[in-house]
CSV table of C-alpha atoms (C1' of nucleotides) in Angstrom, one decimal:
chain,number,residue,atom,x,y,z
D,81,UNK,CA,114.0,71.6,60.3
D,82,UNK,CA,110.8,72.1,58.3
D,83,UNK,CA,112.6,70.4,55.8
D,84,UNK,CA,112.6,67.2,57.7
D,85,UNK,CA,108.9,67.8,59.7
D,86,UNK,CA,107.9,68.0,56.0
D,87,UNK,CA,110.2,64.3,54.9
D,88,UNK,CA,108.9,63.0,57.5
D,89,UNK,CA,104.7,63.4,56.6
D,90,UNK,CA,105.6,63.3,53.1
D,91,UNK,CA,105.1,60.0,52.6
D,92,UNK,CA,103.0,57.1,53.8
D,93,UNK,CA,104.1,54.2,55.5
D,94,UNK,CA,104.4,52.1,52.5
D,95,UNK,CA,106.2,54.6,50.6
D,96,UNK,CA,108.5,54.7,53.2
D,97,UNK,CA,109.4,51.2,53.2
D,98,UNK,CA,109.5,51.4,49.2
D,99,UNK,CA,112.2,54.6,49.7
D,100,UNK,CA,113.7,52.0,52.6
D,101,UNK,CA,114.2,49.4,50.0
D,102,UNK,CA,116.0,51.6,47.5
D,103,UNK,CA,118.5,52.7,50.7
D,104,UNK,CA,119.3,48.8,51.3
D,105,UNK,CA,120.0,48.8,47.3
D,106,UNK,CA,122.7,51.8,47.1
D,107,UNK,CA,124.3,50.5,50.0
D,108,UNK,CA,124.6,47.2,49.3
D,109,UNK,CA,127.0,47.8,45.8
D,110,UNK,CA,126.8,44.4,44.6
D,111,UNK,CA,123.5,44.7,42.1
D,112,UNK,CA,122.8,48.0,40.1
D,113,UNK,CA,120.1,50.3,41.7
D,114,UNK,CA,117.3,49.4,38.5
D,115,UNK,CA,113.7,50.6,38.7
D,116,UNK,CA,113.3,46.6,38.4
D,117,UNK,CA,115.1,45.8,41.3
D,118,UNK,CA,113.7,48.3,43.5
D,119,UNK,CA,110.7,46.9,42.8
D,120,UNK,CA,111.5,43.3,43.5
D,121,UNK,CA,112.9,44.5,46.7
D,122,UNK,CA,110.1,46.5,47.8
D,123,UNK,CA,107.6,44.2,46.8
D,124,UNK,CA,106.1,46.8,45.0
D,125,UNK,CA,105.1,47.2,41.1
D,126,UNK,CA,107.2,49.7,38.7
D,127,UNK,CA,103.7,51.2,37.9
D,128,UNK,CA,103.2,52.2,41.3
D,129,UNK,CA,106.9,53.3,41.5
D,130,UNK,CA,105.9,55.8,38.8
D,131,UNK,CA,103.1,56.8,40.4
D,132,UNK,CA,104.5,57.8,43.1
D,133,UNK,CA,107.6,59.2,42.4
D,134,UNK,CA,107.5,60.3,39.0
D,135,UNK,CA,110.6,58.7,37.3
D,136,UNK,CA,113.3,57.1,38.8
D,137,UNK,CA,115.5,60.7,39.2
D,138,UNK,CA,112.4,61.2,41.2
D,139,UNK,CA,112.8,58.2,43.4
D,140,UNK,CA,116.5,58.7,44.2
D,141,UNK,CA,115.4,62.4,44.9
D,142,UNK,CA,112.8,61.2,47.4
D,143,UNK,CA,115.3,58.6,48.9
D,144,UNK,CA,117.9,61.4,49.3
D,145,UNK,CA,115.0,63.7,51.4
D,146,UNK,CA,114.1,60.7,53.5
D,147,UNK,CA,117.4,59.8,54.9
D,148,UNK,CA,118.1,63.4,55.6
D,149,UNK,CA,115.3,63.5,57.5
D,150,UNK,CA,116.0,60.7,59.5
D,151,UNK,CA,119.6,61.7,60.4
D,152,UNK,CA,118.7,65.2,61.9
D,153,UNK,CA,120.6,65.0,65.7
D,154,UNK,CA,119.4,66.5,68.4
D,155,UNK,CA,120.6,70.3,68.0
D,156,UNK,CA,122.5,71.7,71.3
D,157,UNK,CA,121.7,74.2,73.3
D,158,UNK,CA,124.0,76.5,73.4
D,159,UNK,CA,123.3,78.8,76.3
D,160,UNK,CA,125.5,79.8,79.6
D,161,UNK,CA,128.7,78.0,77.6
D,162,UNK,CA,131.9,77.5,79.4
D,163,UNK,CA,135.1,75.8,78.2
D,164,UNK,CA,134.5,72.4,78.5
D,165,UNK,CA,131.3,72.4,77.5
D,166,UNK,CA,131.8,73.9,74.2
D,167,UNK,CA,135.1,71.4,73.8
D,168,UNK,CA,132.7,68.8,74.6
D,169,UNK,CA,129.9,69.9,71.8
D,170,UNK,CA,132.5,70.7,69.3
D,171,UNK,CA,133.8,67.3,70.0
D,172,UNK,CA,130.4,65.6,69.8
D,173,UNK,CA,129.8,67.5,66.4
D,174,UNK,CA,132.8,66.2,65.4
D,175,UNK,CA,131.6,62.8,66.1
D,176,UNK,CA,128.5,63.0,64.6
D,177,UNK,CA,129.7,64.0,61.6
D,178,UNK,CA,133.0,61.5,61.2
D,179,UNK,CA,130.0,58.7,61.8
D,180,UNK,CA,127.9,60.4,58.9
D,181,UNK,CA,130.1,61.1,56.4
D,182,UNK,CA,131.9,56.9,57.2
D,183,UNK,CA,128.7,55.4,57.2
D,184,UNK,CA,127.7,53.3,54.4
D,185,UNK,CA,124.1,55.1,53.3
D,186,UNK,CA,126.0,58.4,53.1
D,187,UNK,CA,129.1,57.3,50.9
D,188,UNK,CA,126.4,55.5,48.7
D,189,UNK,CA,124.2,58.8,48.6
D,190,UNK,CA,127.1,61.0,47.8
D,191,UNK,CA,128.1,58.5,45.1
D,192,UNK,CA,124.7,58.9,43.3
D,193,UNK,CA,125.1,62.6,43.5
D,194,UNK,CA,128.4,63.3,42.2
D,195,UNK,CA,127.5,60.7,39.7
D,196,UNK,CA,124.2,62.8,39.1
D,197,UNK,CA,126.3,66.2,39.3
D,198,UNK,CA,128.3,65.3,36.6
D,199,UNK,CA,125.7,64.1,33.9
D,200,UNK,CA,124.6,67.7,33.7
D,201,UNK,CA,121.5,67.2,36.2
D,202,UNK,CA,123.1,68.7,39.0
D,203,UNK,CA,119.8,69.0,41.4
D,204,UNK,CA,120.8,65.5,43.3
D,205,UNK,CA,124.3,66.7,44.1
D,206,UNK,CA,122.5,70.2,45.5
D,207,UNK,CA,120.4,67.9,47.5
D,208,UNK,CA,123.1,66.1,49.5
D,209,UNK,CA,124.9,69.0,49.2
D,210,UNK,CA,121.9,71.3,51.3
D,211,UNK,CA,121.3,68.0,53.4
D,212,UNK,CA,125.7,67.3,54.0
D,213,UNK,CA,127.6,70.4,53.9
D,214,UNK,CA,125.3,72.8,54.7
D,215,UNK,CA,123.2,71.4,57.2
D,216,UNK,CA,126.5,70.4,59.3
D,217,UNK,CA,127.5,74.2,58.4
D,218,UNK,CA,123.7,75.8,59.9
D,219,UNK,CA,123.9,73.5,62.9
D,220,UNK,CA,127.2,74.1,64.4
D,221,UNK,CA,127.6,78.1,62.9
D,222,UNK,CA,125.1,79.2,66.0
D,223,UNK,CA,127.7,77.0,68.3
D,224,UNK,CA,130.8,78.9,67.2
D,225,UNK,CA,128.8,82.6,67.9
D,226,UNK,CA,127.8,81.5,71.1
D,227,UNK,CA,131.2,80.0,72.0
D,228,UNK,CA,132.6,83.8,71.1
D,229,UNK,CA,129.6,85.4,72.7
D,230,UNK,CA,131.1,84.3,75.6
D,231,UNK,CA,134.2,84.6,75.0
D,232,UNK,CA,135.8,81.4,74.4
D,233,UNK,CA,136.4,81.9,70.6
D,234,UNK,CA,137.8,84.7,68.1
D,235,UNK,CA,137.4,85.1,65.1
D,236,UNK,CA,135.8,87.4,62.3
D,237,UNK,CA,134.2,85.2,59.9
D,238,UNK,CA,131.4,82.4,61.1
D,239,UNK,CA,132.1,80.9,57.5
D,240,UNK,CA,135.7,80.5,57.1
D,241,UNK,CA,135.7,79.7,60.9
D,242,UNK,CA,133.8,76.9,60.5
D,243,UNK,CA,135.0,75.5,56.8
D,244,UNK,CA,138.1,75.6,59.1
D,245,UNK,CA,137.3,73.0,61.6
D,246,UNK,CA,134.9,70.9,58.4
D,247,UNK,CA,138.6,70.5,57.5
D,248,UNK,CA,140.3,69.5,60.2
D,249,UNK,CA,137.8,67.0,61.5
D,250,UNK,CA,137.2,65.3,57.7
D,251,UNK,CA,140.6,66.0,56.3
D,252,UNK,CA,141.0,62.9,53.2
D,253,UNK,CA,138.4,60.8,55.0
D,254,UNK,CA,135.3,61.5,52.4
D,255,UNK,CA,137.2,60.7,49.3
D,256,UNK,CA,139.1,58.7,49.9
D,257,UNK,CA,135.7,56.4,51.0
D,258,UNK,CA,133.9,57.8,48.0
D,259,UNK,CA,137.1,56.8,45.6
D,260,UNK,CA,136.7,52.8,47.6
D,261,UNK,CA,139.7,53.4,49.5
D,262,UNK,CA,139.1,51.0,52.8
D,263,UNK,CA,139.8,52.8,55.7
D,264,UNK,CA,139.0,51.4,59.1
D,265,UNK,CA,136.7,53.6,60.8
D,266,UNK,CA,136.5,52.5,64.1
D,267,UNK,CA,134.8,54.4,67.0
D,268,UNK,CA,137.4,54.5,69.3
D,269,UNK,CA,139.4,56.0,66.1
D,270,UNK,CA,137.0,58.4,65.1
D,271,UNK,CA,137.0,59.9,68.6
D,272,UNK,CA,140.4,60.5,69.1
D,273,UNK,CA,140.1,62.1,65.6
D,274,UNK,CA,137.3,64.1,67.1
D,275,UNK,CA,139.3,64.8,70.1
D,276,UNK,CA,142.6,65.7,67.9
D,277,UNK,CA,140.3,68.2,65.6
D,278,UNK,CA,138.7,69.6,68.7
D,279,UNK,CA,142.2,70.5,70.2
D,280,UNK,CA,143.6,71.7,67.0
D,281,UNK,CA,140.4,73.9,66.7
D,282,UNK,CA,141.0,75.7,69.8
D,283,UNK,CA,144.8,76.0,69.3
D,284,UNK,CA,143.7,78.5,66.2
D,285,UNK,CA,140.3,79.7,67.4
D,286,UNK,CA,140.6,79.8,71.3
D,287,UNK,CA,140.5,82.8,72.7
D,288,UNK,CA,143.4,84.1,74.7
D,289,UNK,CA,143.1,83.0,78.5
D,290,UNK,CA,141.5,86.3,80.0
D,291,UNK,CA,139.2,86.6,83.0
D,292,UNK,CA,136.0,86.6,81.0
D,293,UNK,CA,133.7,89.5,82.5
D,294,UNK,CA,131.0,87.9,84.2
D,295,UNK,CA,128.7,89.0,82.1
D,296,UNK,CA,125.2,89.1,84.0
D,297,UNK,CA,125.8,87.7,87.2
D,298,UNK,CA,125.6,91.1,88.8
U,100,UNK,CA,157.9,59.3,38.9
U,101,UNK,CA,158.8,56.1,37.4
U,102,UNK,CA,154.8,55.9,36.9
U,103,UNK,CA,155.0,59.3,34.7
U,104,UNK,CA,157.9,58.0,32.9
U,105,UNK,CA,156.0,55.1,32.0
U,106,UNK,CA,152.6,56.5,31.0
U,107,UNK,CA,154.5,59.5,29.2
U,108,UNK,CA,156.1,56.8,26.3
U,109,UNK,CA,153.5,54.2,27.3
U,110,UNK,CA,151.5,54.9,24.2
U,111,UNK,CA,151.9,56.5,20.8
U,112,UNK,CA,151.0,59.7,19.8
U,113,UNK,CA,148.0,58.8,18.0
U,114,UNK,CA,147.2,57.2,21.2
U,115,UNK,CA,147.7,59.9,23.1
U,116,UNK,CA,145.2,62.2,21.0
U,117,UNK,CA,142.5,59.6,21.9
U,118,UNK,CA,143.4,59.7,25.1
U,119,UNK,CA,142.9,63.4,24.9
U,120,UNK,CA,139.5,63.0,23.0
U,121,UNK,CA,138.4,61.4,26.2
U,122,UNK,CA,139.5,64.1,28.7
U,123,UNK,CA,137.7,66.3,26.6
U,124,UNK,CA,134.4,64.6,26.6
U,125,UNK,CA,135.1,64.0,30.3
U,126,UNK,CA,135.9,67.5,30.9
U,127,UNK,CA,132.7,68.8,28.6
U,128,UNK,CA,129.9,67.3,30.8
U,129,UNK,CA,127.2,67.6,28.3
U,130,UNK,CA,127.1,64.7,26.3
U,131,UNK,CA,127.8,60.9,27.7
U,132,UNK,CA,131.1,59.6,27.4
U,133,UNK,CA,129.7,56.3,25.3
U,134,UNK,CA,132.7,54.6,23.2
U,135,UNK,CA,131.0,56.0,20.0
U,136,UNK,CA,131.2,58.9,20.8
U,137,UNK,CA,134.9,58.8,21.9
U,138,UNK,CA,135.4,57.4,18.2
U,139,UNK,CA,133.7,60.5,16.3
U,140,UNK,CA,136.1,63.0,18.3
U,141,UNK,CA,139.3,61.3,17.9
U,142,UNK,CA,138.5,60.6,14.5
U,143,UNK,CA,138.9,56.5,15.1
U,144,UNK,CA,137.0,53.6,15.0
U,145,UNK,CA,135.4,52.1,17.7
U,146,UNK,CA,137.5,48.4,16.7
U,147,UNK,CA,140.4,50.3,17.0
U,148,UNK,CA,139.7,51.8,20.1
U,149,UNK,CA,139.4,48.1,21.3
U,150,UNK,CA,142.3,46.9,20.1
U,151,UNK,CA,144.6,49.2,21.7
U,152,UNK,CA,142.7,49.8,25.3
U,153,UNK,CA,140.9,46.6,25.5
U,154,UNK,CA,137.7,47.8,26.9
U,155,UNK,CA,136.0,50.8,27.8
U,156,UNK,CA,137.1,50.8,31.4
U,157,UNK,CA,140.8,50.0,29.9
U,158,UNK,CA,140.4,53.4,27.5
U,159,UNK,CA,139.5,55.4,31.4
U,160,UNK,CA,142.0,54.0,32.7
U,161,UNK,CA,144.2,54.5,30.2
U,162,UNK,CA,143.1,58.6,30.1
U,163,UNK,CA,143.3,58.6,34.0
U,164,UNK,CA,147.1,57.6,33.7
U,165,UNK,CA,147.8,59.7,31.2
U,166,UNK,CA,146.3,62.6,32.9
U,167,UNK,CA,148.2,61.9,35.5
U,168,UNK,CA,151.2,61.7,34.1
U,169,UNK,CA,150.8,64.9,33.0
U,170,UNK,CA,150.3,66.8,36.4
U,171,UNK,CA,153.2,66.5,38.1
U,172,UNK,CA,154.8,69.6,39.3
U,173,UNK,CA,158.8,69.4,39.8
U,174,UNK,CA,159.3,68.3,43.4
U,175,UNK,CA,160.6,71.1,45.6
U,176,UNK,CA,164.3,71.0,46.7
U,177,UNK,CA,164.1,70.5,50.9
U,178,UNK,CA,167.8,71.0,51.7
U,179,UNK,CA,169.4,74.3,53.7
U,180,UNK,CA,166.1,75.5,54.6
U,181,UNK,CA,164.8,78.3,55.9
U,182,UNK,CA,161.8,78.7,57.6
U,183,UNK,CA,160.8,81.5,54.6
U,184,UNK,CA,161.3,78.5,52.2
U,185,UNK,CA,159.4,76.4,53.9
U,186,UNK,CA,156.4,79.1,54.1
U,187,UNK,CA,157.0,79.8,50.6
U,188,UNK,CA,157.1,75.8,49.7
U,189,UNK,CA,153.9,74.9,51.6
U,190,UNK,CA,152.3,77.6,50.4
U,191,UNK,CA,153.3,76.6,46.7
U,192,UNK,CA,152.0,73.1,47.4
U,193,UNK,CA,148.8,74.7,48.5
U,194,UNK,CA,148.4,76.7,45.8
U,195,UNK,CA,149.3,73.9,42.8
U,196,UNK,CA,146.7,71.5,45.2
U,197,UNK,CA,143.6,73.7,45.3
U,198,UNK,CA,144.2,74.5,41.6
U,199,UNK,CA,144.3,70.9,40.1
U,200,UNK,CA,141.3,70.1,42.5
U,201,UNK,CA,139.6,72.9,41.2
U,202,UNK,CA,140.6,71.9,37.1
U,203,UNK,CA,137.7,70.7,35.3
U,204,UNK,CA,139.7,67.5,34.7
U,205,UNK,CA,140.7,67.0,37.8
U,206,UNK,CA,136.4,67.0,39.0
U,207,UNK,CA,135.9,65.1,35.9
U,208,UNK,CA,138.4,62.1,36.8
U,209,UNK,CA,137.6,62.0,40.0
U,210,UNK,CA,133.6,61.3,39.5
U,211,UNK,CA,134.5,58.7,36.9
U,212,UNK,CA,136.6,57.1,39.8
U,213,UNK,CA,133.9,57.5,42.8
U,214,UNK,CA,131.3,56.3,39.7
U,215,UNK,CA,133.4,53.2,39.4
U,216,UNK,CA,133.9,53.1,42.9
U,217,UNK,CA,130.4,52.4,43.7
U,218,UNK,CA,129.8,49.8,40.7
U,219,UNK,CA,132.3,46.9,42.9
U,220,UNK,CA,134.7,47.3,40.0
U,221,UNK,CA,137.1,49.9,42.3
U,222,UNK,CA,140.1,50.1,40.4
U,223,UNK,CA,139.8,53.6,38.8
U,224,UNK,CA,139.1,54.6,42.0
U,225,UNK,CA,142.2,53.2,43.8
U,226,UNK,CA,143.6,54.6,40.7
U,227,UNK,CA,142.5,58.2,41.2
U,228,UNK,CA,142.8,58.1,44.9
U,229,UNK,CA,147.1,56.8,44.1
U,230,UNK,CA,147.5,59.4,41.6
U,231,UNK,CA,145.8,62.5,43.7
U,232,UNK,CA,145.6,62.2,47.0
U,233,UNK,CA,148.7,59.5,47.9
U,234,UNK,CA,150.8,61.6,45.4
U,235,UNK,CA,150.5,64.9,46.9
U,236,UNK,CA,151.1,63.3,50.1
U,237,UNK,CA,154.3,61.3,49.0
U,238,UNK,CA,155.5,64.6,47.0
U,239,UNK,CA,154.8,66.5,50.6
U,240,UNK,CA,156.2,64.8,53.1
U,241,UNK,CA,159.7,64.7,52.5
U,242,UNK,CA,159.6,69.0,52.7
U,243,UNK,CA,157.5,68.1,56.2
U,244,UNK,CA,160.4,66.0,57.4
U,245,UNK,CA,163.3,68.1,56.0
U,246,UNK,CA,161.6,71.3,58.3
U,247,UNK,CA,161.3,68.7,60.8
U,248,UNK,CA,165.5,68.1,60.7
U,249,UNK,CA,166.4,71.7,60.3
U,250,UNK,CA,164.3,72.2,63.6
U,251,UNK,CA,161.1,74.7,62.2
U,252,UNK,CA,158.6,72.0,62.4
U,253,UNK,CA,157.3,69.7,65.7
U,254,UNK,CA,155.6,66.5,65.0
U,255,UNK,CA,155.7,63.0,65.7
U,256,UNK,CA,153.6,61.5,62.9
U,257,UNK,CA,154.7,62.6,59.4
U,258,UNK,CA,151.2,60.9,57.8
U,259,UNK,CA,149.0,62.6,60.3
U,260,UNK,CA,150.9,65.9,60.2
U,261,UNK,CA,150.1,65.4,56.2
U,262,UNK,CA,146.6,64.9,56.9
U,263,UNK,CA,145.9,67.7,58.7
U,264,UNK,CA,148.2,70.2,56.1
U,265,UNK,CA,145.5,68.6,53.4
U,266,UNK,CA,142.2,69.0,55.6
U,267,UNK,CA,143.6,73.1,56.4
U,268,UNK,CA,143.9,73.7,52.4
U,269,UNK,CA,141.1,71.6,51.2
U,270,UNK,CA,138.6,71.8,53.2
U,271,UNK,CA,135.3,71.8,51.4
U,272,UNK,CA,136.4,72.7,48.3
U,273,UNK,CA,136.4,69.0,46.6
U,274,UNK,CA,133.1,67.5,47.8
U,275,UNK,CA,131.1,70.9,47.0
U,276,UNK,CA,133.2,71.1,43.3
U,277,UNK,CA,132.0,67.2,43.1
U,278,UNK,CA,128.6,67.7,43.9
U,279,UNK,CA,128.5,70.6,41.3
U,280,UNK,CA,128.2,73.2,43.6
U,281,UNK,CA,129.4,76.7,42.0
U,282,UNK,CA,132.1,77.6,44.0
U,283,UNK,CA,134.1,80.6,42.3
U,284,UNK,CA,138.0,79.4,42.5
U,285,UNK,CA,140.1,82.8,41.0
U,286,UNK,CA,143.6,82.6,41.0
U,287,UNK,CA,143.2,85.4,43.9
U,288,UNK,CA,141.1,83.6,46.2
U,289,UNK,CA,143.3,80.6,45.5
U,290,UNK,CA,146.1,82.5,46.8
U,291,UNK,CA,144.9,83.8,49.7
U,292,UNK,CA,143.6,80.3,50.9
U,293,UNK,CA,146.8,78.8,50.3
U,294,UNK,CA,148.3,81.9,52.6
U,295,UNK,CA,145.9,81.3,55.4
U,296,UNK,CA,145.9,77.2,55.6
U,297,UNK,CA,149.8,77.9,55.6
U,298,UNK,CA,149.9,80.1,58.3
U,299,UNK,CA,146.9,77.9,60.2
U,300,UNK,CA,149.7,74.7,59.6
U,301,UNK,CA,152.6,76.8,60.9
U,302,UNK,CA,150.5,77.5,64.0
U,303,UNK,CA,149.4,73.8,64.6
U,304,UNK,CA,153.2,72.3,63.7
U,305,UNK,CA,155.5,75.3,63.9
U,306,UNK,CA,158.2,74.5,66.3
U,307,UNK,CA,158.5,77.1,69.2
U,308,UNK,CA,161.0,79.4,68.5
U,309,UNK,CA,164.2,78.8,69.7
U,310,UNK,CA,167.8,79.6,68.7
U,311,UNK,CA,168.4,76.6,66.3
U,312,UNK,CA,171.7,74.8,66.4
U,313,UNK,CA,173.7,76.6,63.6
U,314,UNK,CA,174.1,73.1,62.5
U,315,UNK,CA,177.4,72.4,60.4
U,316,UNK,CA,178.3,76.0,59.8
U,317,UNK,CA,181.3,75.6,62.5
V,106,DT,C1',77.0,41.1,49.0
V,107,DC,C1',78.7,44.3,45.2
V,108,DC,C1',81.6,48.0,43.5
V,109,DG,C1',85.7,51.0,42.6
V,110,DA,C1',90.1,52.2,43.4
V,111,DA,C1',94.8,50.8,44.9
V,112,DC,C1',98.4,47.8,43.9
V,113,DC,C1',100.7,44.0,42.1
V,114,DG,C1',103.3,40.9,39.0
V,115,DT,C1',104.8,40.2,34.7
V,116,DA,C1',104.8,41.3,29.7
V,117,DC,C1',106.3,44.5,26.9
V,118,DC,C1',108.4,48.3,24.0
V,119,DG,C1',112.0,51.5,22.5
V,120,DT,C1',116.4,53.3,22.9
V,121,DA,C1',120.8,53.3,24.5
V,122,DC,C1',125.1,51.5,24.2
V,123,DG,C1',129.3,48.2,24.4
V,124,DG,C1',131.4,45.2,21.6
V,125,DT,C1',132.0,42.8,17.0
V,126,DA,C1',132.0,42.1,11.6
V,127,DC,C1',133.3,43.8,7.8
V,128,DA,C1',134.6,46.6,3.3
V,129,DG,C1',137.2,49.9,2.1
V,130,DA,C1',140.7,53.6,2.2
V,131,DA,C1',145.9,54.3,3.9
V,132,DT,C1',150.3,53.1,4.7
V,133,DT,C1',154.3,50.2,5.6
V,134,DC,C1',157.5,47.4,3.4
V,135,DG,C1',159.8,44.7,0.0
T,297,DC,C1',154.6,48.6,-8.0
T,298,DG,C1',152.0,44.9,-5.0
T,299,DA,C1',151.3,42.5,-1.2
T,300,DA,C1',150.4,42.8,3.8
T,301,DT,C1',149.6,45.5,7.7
T,302,DT,C1',146.5,48.8,10.0
T,303,DC,C1',143.6,51.8,10.7
T,304,DT,C1',138.6,53.9,9.6
T,305,DG,C1',133.7,54.3,8.8
T,306,DT,C1',129.9,52.2,9.2
T,307,DA,C1',126.6,48.5,9.7
T,308,DC,C1',125.4,45.1,13.3
T,309,DC,C1',123.7,42.3,17.5
T,310,DG,C1',122.5,41.5,22.2
T,311,DT,C1',121.1,43.5,26.1
T,312,DA,C1',120.3,46.1,30.2
T,313,DC,C1',117.2,49.5,31.6
T,314,DG,C1',113.8,53.3,31.9
T,315,DG,C1',109.2,53.7,31.1
T,316,DT,C1',104.1,51.5,30.1
T,317,DA,C1',100.2,48.3,29.5
T,318,DC,C1',97.2,45.1,31.8
T,319,DG,C1',95.1,41.5,33.5
T,320,DG,C1',94.4,39.8,38.2
T,321,DT,C1',93.9,40.9,43.4
T,322,DT,C1',93.3,42.9,47.4
T,323,DC,C1',90.1,46.0,50.1
T,324,DG,C1',87.8,49.7,52.4
T,325,DG,C1',83.2,51.3,51.8
T,326,DA,C1',78.2,51.7,50.9
DNA sequence: TCCGAACCGTACCGTACGGTACAGAATTCG
DNA sequence: CGAATTCTGTACCGTACGGTACGGTTCGGA
């Protein structure tokens, strides 16, 4: 939230163009993402790159933040939920999440973060994690808790419940894509998987069908 | 199966020592896994490395195969299953899988495969995938189908069912570890998670408690 | 119109690393 | 024992790449 706003005006338009160039290079995995290639693609000098972003890692970190600041989908309003609204919201979350992790951008950034995490300096990995797995968690948890408050869901541990939802939605998709598996992720496929995951989630955590107390409405 | 046997006698003892050295270097992520470092650690010359394994990628590929050939756990016998045996077997699978993906070796090899997949040449990624995600799938599916044949499980698509089990067990563990998250994965924690995943899996795919026909017993 | 700041393009430097060459030790085999 | 083979250790080569230096250009402000 504050994070996203900060990232949005943290750089000038010209600098954002540079970050977009980095993203382009990352996504088209063909050629290596060298500082020279970045400067060429962005029509700027390497010296400017280093002046603005410090070093290559700083540039990559800025790119992660920049992409993250763009991705935030609007939060879902979780007041006066009924069962079908909750189901729709969960399904929308699942669709959104599957779409994100299937995107070439997400795959490329996760690969960069993982490579860095393997090289000791794990700050990029933590950043990807914060803007991926943990960001979606913080956005989904209020919805889960609203569902519980309205008697639609039954669970004790919000974190554990979210992790189960995460597993039901993601399954093996992310690791397969990261490892280069060709996995057709069409929109229709994603919608079907999101619906299945949501249904399974309700089977596990849906509250038993009791007459829910008409709280507040006289 | 044949793969494992092939890998076991594909190299001499001396060569296996070299591959173990590569694994050691990969696991202790501190220093880069250069050919010079490998030769130093294995007390052999770089020239021998190139003679035996072709080039650096061939050496890494051989290391993946070598590690995979060691990991295979004994298959589970899936005859005359009753419910508690099935549950135990599934839980054992889950424990085994969680233990593997939490190991420093698995994390390091997956990181290498992912990095390679990002650099165009995806053969290493596919190899890690074949010996990880797909190997566990091929080993688990017979158990699922035996459970169905014995009336303990109800599902149509074996692959889809396995993927759900995979998601319930793995959740966010692998991506978090790959991205450098410190995630305590004690034996007790793994056992608890495996039990929870198995229970959830039965809740989704357990056959309704009918009197199962006493097939074969008079 | 002039000045200075920011920036582009290119050239350059140092180092790290994959891969090769080679001399000498170890080992095998007749 | 001697010849041939295989291996080790080290030195070496070429290249790729992160980072720096610098001359030339654009552009905003006085």
